[in-house]
Coordinates of C-alpha atoms in Angstrom, one line a residue:
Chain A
X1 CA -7.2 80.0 141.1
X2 CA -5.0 77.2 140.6
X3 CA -1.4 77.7 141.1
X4 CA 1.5 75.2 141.4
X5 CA 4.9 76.6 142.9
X6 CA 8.0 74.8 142.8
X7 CA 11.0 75.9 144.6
X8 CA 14.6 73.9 146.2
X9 CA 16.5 73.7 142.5
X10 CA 20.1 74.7 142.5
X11 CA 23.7 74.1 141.9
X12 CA 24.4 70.5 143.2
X13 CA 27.8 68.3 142.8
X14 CA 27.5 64.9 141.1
X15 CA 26.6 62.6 143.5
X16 CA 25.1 64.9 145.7
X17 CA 20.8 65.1 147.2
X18 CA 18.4 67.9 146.4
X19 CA 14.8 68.4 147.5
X20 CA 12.2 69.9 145.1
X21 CA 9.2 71.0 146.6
X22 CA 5.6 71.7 145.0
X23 CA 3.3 74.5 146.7
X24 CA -0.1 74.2 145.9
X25 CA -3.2 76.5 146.1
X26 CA -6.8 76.3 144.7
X27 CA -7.1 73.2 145.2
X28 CA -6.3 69.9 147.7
X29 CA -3.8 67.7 146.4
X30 CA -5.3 64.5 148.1
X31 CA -8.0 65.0 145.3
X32 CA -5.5 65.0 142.3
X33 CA -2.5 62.8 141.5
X34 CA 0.5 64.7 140.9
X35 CA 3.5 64.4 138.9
X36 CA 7.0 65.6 138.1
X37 CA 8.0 66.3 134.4
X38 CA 11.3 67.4 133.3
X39 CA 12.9 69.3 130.5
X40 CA 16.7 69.3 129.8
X41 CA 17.9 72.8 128.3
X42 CA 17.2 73.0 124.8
X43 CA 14.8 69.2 124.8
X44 CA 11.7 67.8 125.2
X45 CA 10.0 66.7 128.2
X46 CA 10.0 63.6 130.0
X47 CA 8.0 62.7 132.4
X48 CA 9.8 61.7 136.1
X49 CA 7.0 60.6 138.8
X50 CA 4.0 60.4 139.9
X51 CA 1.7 59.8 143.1
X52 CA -1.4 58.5 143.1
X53 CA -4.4 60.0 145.3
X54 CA -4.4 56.4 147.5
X55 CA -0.5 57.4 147.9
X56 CA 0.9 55.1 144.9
X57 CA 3.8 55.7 143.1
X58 CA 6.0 55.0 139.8
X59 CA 9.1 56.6 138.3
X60 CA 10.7 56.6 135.1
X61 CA 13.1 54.0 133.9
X62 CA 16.1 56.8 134.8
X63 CA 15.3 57.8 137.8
X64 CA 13.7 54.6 139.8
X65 CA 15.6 53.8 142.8
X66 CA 17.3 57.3 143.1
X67 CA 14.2 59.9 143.1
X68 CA 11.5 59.9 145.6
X69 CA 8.3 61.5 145.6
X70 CA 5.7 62.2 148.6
X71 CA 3.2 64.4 149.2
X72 CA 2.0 66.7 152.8
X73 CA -1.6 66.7 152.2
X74 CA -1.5 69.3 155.4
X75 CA 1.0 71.3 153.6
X76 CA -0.8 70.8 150.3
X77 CA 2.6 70.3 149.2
X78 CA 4.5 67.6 146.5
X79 CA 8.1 67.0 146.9
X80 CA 10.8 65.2 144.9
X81 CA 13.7 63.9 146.5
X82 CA 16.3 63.7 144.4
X83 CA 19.5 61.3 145.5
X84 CA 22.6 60.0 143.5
X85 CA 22.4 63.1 141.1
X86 CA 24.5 62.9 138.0
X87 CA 25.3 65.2 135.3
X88 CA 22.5 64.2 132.7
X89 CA 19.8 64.8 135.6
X90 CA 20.5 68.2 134.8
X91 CA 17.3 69.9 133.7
X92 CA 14.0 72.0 134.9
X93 CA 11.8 70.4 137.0
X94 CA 7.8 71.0 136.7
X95 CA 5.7 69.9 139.0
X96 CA 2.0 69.0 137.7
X97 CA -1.6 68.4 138.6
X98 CA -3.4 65.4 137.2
X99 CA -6.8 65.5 136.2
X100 CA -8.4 62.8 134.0
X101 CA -5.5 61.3 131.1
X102 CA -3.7 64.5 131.2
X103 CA -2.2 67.3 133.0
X104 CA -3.9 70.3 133.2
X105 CA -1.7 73.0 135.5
X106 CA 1.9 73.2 135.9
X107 CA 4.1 75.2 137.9
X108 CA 6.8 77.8 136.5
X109 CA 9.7 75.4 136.5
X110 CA 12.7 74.9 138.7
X111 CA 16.0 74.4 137.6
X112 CA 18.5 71.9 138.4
X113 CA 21.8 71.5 138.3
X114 CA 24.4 68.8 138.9
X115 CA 27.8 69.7 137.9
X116 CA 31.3 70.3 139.7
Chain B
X1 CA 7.9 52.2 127.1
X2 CA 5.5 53.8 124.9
X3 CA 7.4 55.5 122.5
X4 CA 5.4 58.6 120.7
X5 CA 6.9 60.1 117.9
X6 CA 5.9 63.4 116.3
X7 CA 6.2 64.8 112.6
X8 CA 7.5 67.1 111.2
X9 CA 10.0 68.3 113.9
X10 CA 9.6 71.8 113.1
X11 CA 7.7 73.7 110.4
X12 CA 7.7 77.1 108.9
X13 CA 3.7 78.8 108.3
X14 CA 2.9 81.8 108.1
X15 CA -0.4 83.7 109.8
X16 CA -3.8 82.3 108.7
X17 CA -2.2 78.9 107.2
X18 CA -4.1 75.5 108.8
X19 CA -1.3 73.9 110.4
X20 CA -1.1 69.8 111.2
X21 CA 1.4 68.0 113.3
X22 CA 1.3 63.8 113.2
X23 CA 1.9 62.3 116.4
X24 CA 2.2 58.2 116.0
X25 CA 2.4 55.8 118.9
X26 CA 4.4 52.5 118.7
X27 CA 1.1 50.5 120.2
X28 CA -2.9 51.1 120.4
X29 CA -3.0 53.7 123.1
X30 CA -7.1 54.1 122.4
X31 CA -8.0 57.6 123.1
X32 CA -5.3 58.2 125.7
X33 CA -3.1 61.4 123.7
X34 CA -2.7 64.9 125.3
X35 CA -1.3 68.0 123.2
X36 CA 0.4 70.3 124.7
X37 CA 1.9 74.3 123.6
X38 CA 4.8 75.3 125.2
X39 CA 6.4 78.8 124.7
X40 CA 9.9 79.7 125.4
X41 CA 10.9 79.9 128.9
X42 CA 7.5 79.1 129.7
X43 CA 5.4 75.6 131.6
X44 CA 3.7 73.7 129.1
X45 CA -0.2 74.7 128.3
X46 CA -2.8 72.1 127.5
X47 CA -4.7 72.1 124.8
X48 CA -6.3 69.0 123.9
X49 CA -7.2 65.8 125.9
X50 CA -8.5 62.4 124.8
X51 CA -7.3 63.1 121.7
X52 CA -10.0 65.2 120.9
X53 CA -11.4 67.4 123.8
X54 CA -10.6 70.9 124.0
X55 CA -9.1 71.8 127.2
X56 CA -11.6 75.0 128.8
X57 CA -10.2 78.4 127.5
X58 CA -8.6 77.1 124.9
X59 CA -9.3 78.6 121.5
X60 CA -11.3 77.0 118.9
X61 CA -8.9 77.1 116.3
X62 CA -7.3 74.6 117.9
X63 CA -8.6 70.4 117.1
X64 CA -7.5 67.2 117.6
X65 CA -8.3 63.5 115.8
X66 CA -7.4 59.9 115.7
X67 CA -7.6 57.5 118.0
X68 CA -5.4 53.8 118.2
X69 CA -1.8 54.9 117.4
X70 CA -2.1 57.9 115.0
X71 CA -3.2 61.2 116.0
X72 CA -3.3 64.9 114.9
X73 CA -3.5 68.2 115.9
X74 CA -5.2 70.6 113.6
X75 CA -4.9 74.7 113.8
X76 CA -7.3 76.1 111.7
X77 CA -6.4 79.6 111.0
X78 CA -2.4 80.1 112.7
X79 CA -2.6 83.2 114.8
X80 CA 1.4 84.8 115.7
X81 CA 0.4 83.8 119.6
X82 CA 0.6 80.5 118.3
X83 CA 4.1 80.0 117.5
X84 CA 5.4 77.8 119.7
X85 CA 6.5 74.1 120.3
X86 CA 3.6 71.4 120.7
X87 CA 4.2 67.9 122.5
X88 CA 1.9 64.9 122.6
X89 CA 1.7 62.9 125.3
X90 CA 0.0 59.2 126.1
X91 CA -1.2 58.2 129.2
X92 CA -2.5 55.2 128.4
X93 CA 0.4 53.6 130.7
X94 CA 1.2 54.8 133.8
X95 CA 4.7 55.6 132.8
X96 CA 3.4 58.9 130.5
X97 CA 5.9 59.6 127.4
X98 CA 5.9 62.5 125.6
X99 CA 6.7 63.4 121.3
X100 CA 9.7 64.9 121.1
X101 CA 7.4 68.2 119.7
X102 CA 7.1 70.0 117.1
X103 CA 8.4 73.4 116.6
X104 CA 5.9 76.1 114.5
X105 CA 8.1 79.0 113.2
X106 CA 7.3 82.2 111.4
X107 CA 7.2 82.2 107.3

């Protein structure tokens, strides 16, 4: 069985770092390429980063230059470092498997928040 | 970016109505749409990719069309597990954008 657990969310100030991790089982994630999707309370989703199975990566336009993702294929593990944290990065954080055009597990969610 | 944009926002149906949900993409994204369910509190599911494949486990009730920049999701026969909020998503680009859904509500 496939399952995807995220976990490091929390209360962090403005400004401040935060790791998200991404535990995975049932499958190897040096197969897939994986991604981070987020939802702020009450939106839609939007898609954050993503690494590629030859290690590549991209972010979206609001987080490039401040997030970070990597992956420890011996930990079967995705993380998302998270620097420079400011009030409208508030949101939960899913990680994802990708497989073909889409993504086809996700894991429960992980909130974050950046507030004072 | 690609920007996707869904219609209507929400609707109202009631149990046993065919439901369909527009998704429209500001350039040809081929065949490259993803739907999505997503219940409250809950990860996103999916449903349908390539615009048209049905996902494994996913009931049949549930189809998808179009291809280029319009797109729809089709449920055949609305069952009350089904109420729920629906994305699409294109990953034609490598910078994936999602609708901003589409929320089915009980009649």
């Amino acid at each position: 069985e496939v399952l995807l657990v995220e976990s490091g969310g929390g209360l962090v100030q403005p400004g401040g770092s935060l790791r998200l991790s991404c535990a995975a089982s049932g499958f190897n994630i040096s197969n897939n390429y994986m991604s981070w999707v987020r939802q702020t309370p009450g939106k839609g989703l939007e898609w954050v980063s993503v690494i590629y199975t030859g290690g590549t990566t991209y972010y979206g336009d609001s987080v490039r230059g401040r997030f970070s993702i990597s992956r420890d294929n011996s930990k079967n593990t995705v993380y998302l470092q998270m620097g420079s944290l400011r009030a409208d990065d508030t949101a939960v954080y899913y990680c994802a498997r990708g497989q073909g055009p889409a993504f086809d597990y996700w894991g429960q969610g992980n909130l974050v928040t950046v507030s004072s | 970016d690609i920007q996707m944009t869904q219609s209507p926002s929400s609707l109202s149906a009631s149990v046993g109505d065919r439901v369909t949900i527009a998704c429209r993409a500001n350039q040809n994204i081929r065949n490259y749409l993803s739907w999505y369910q997503q219940k409250p509190g809950k990860a996103p599911k999916l449903l349908i990719f390539a615009a048209s494949s049905l996902q494994s486990g996913v009931p049949s009730r549930f189809s998808g069309s179009g291809s280029g920049t319009d797109f729809t999701l089709t449920i055949s026969s609305l069952q009350p597990e089904d109420f729920a909020t629906y994305y699409c998503q294109q990953s034609y680009s490598t910078f994936r954008t999602f609708g901003q859904g589409t929320k089915v509500e009980i009649k």
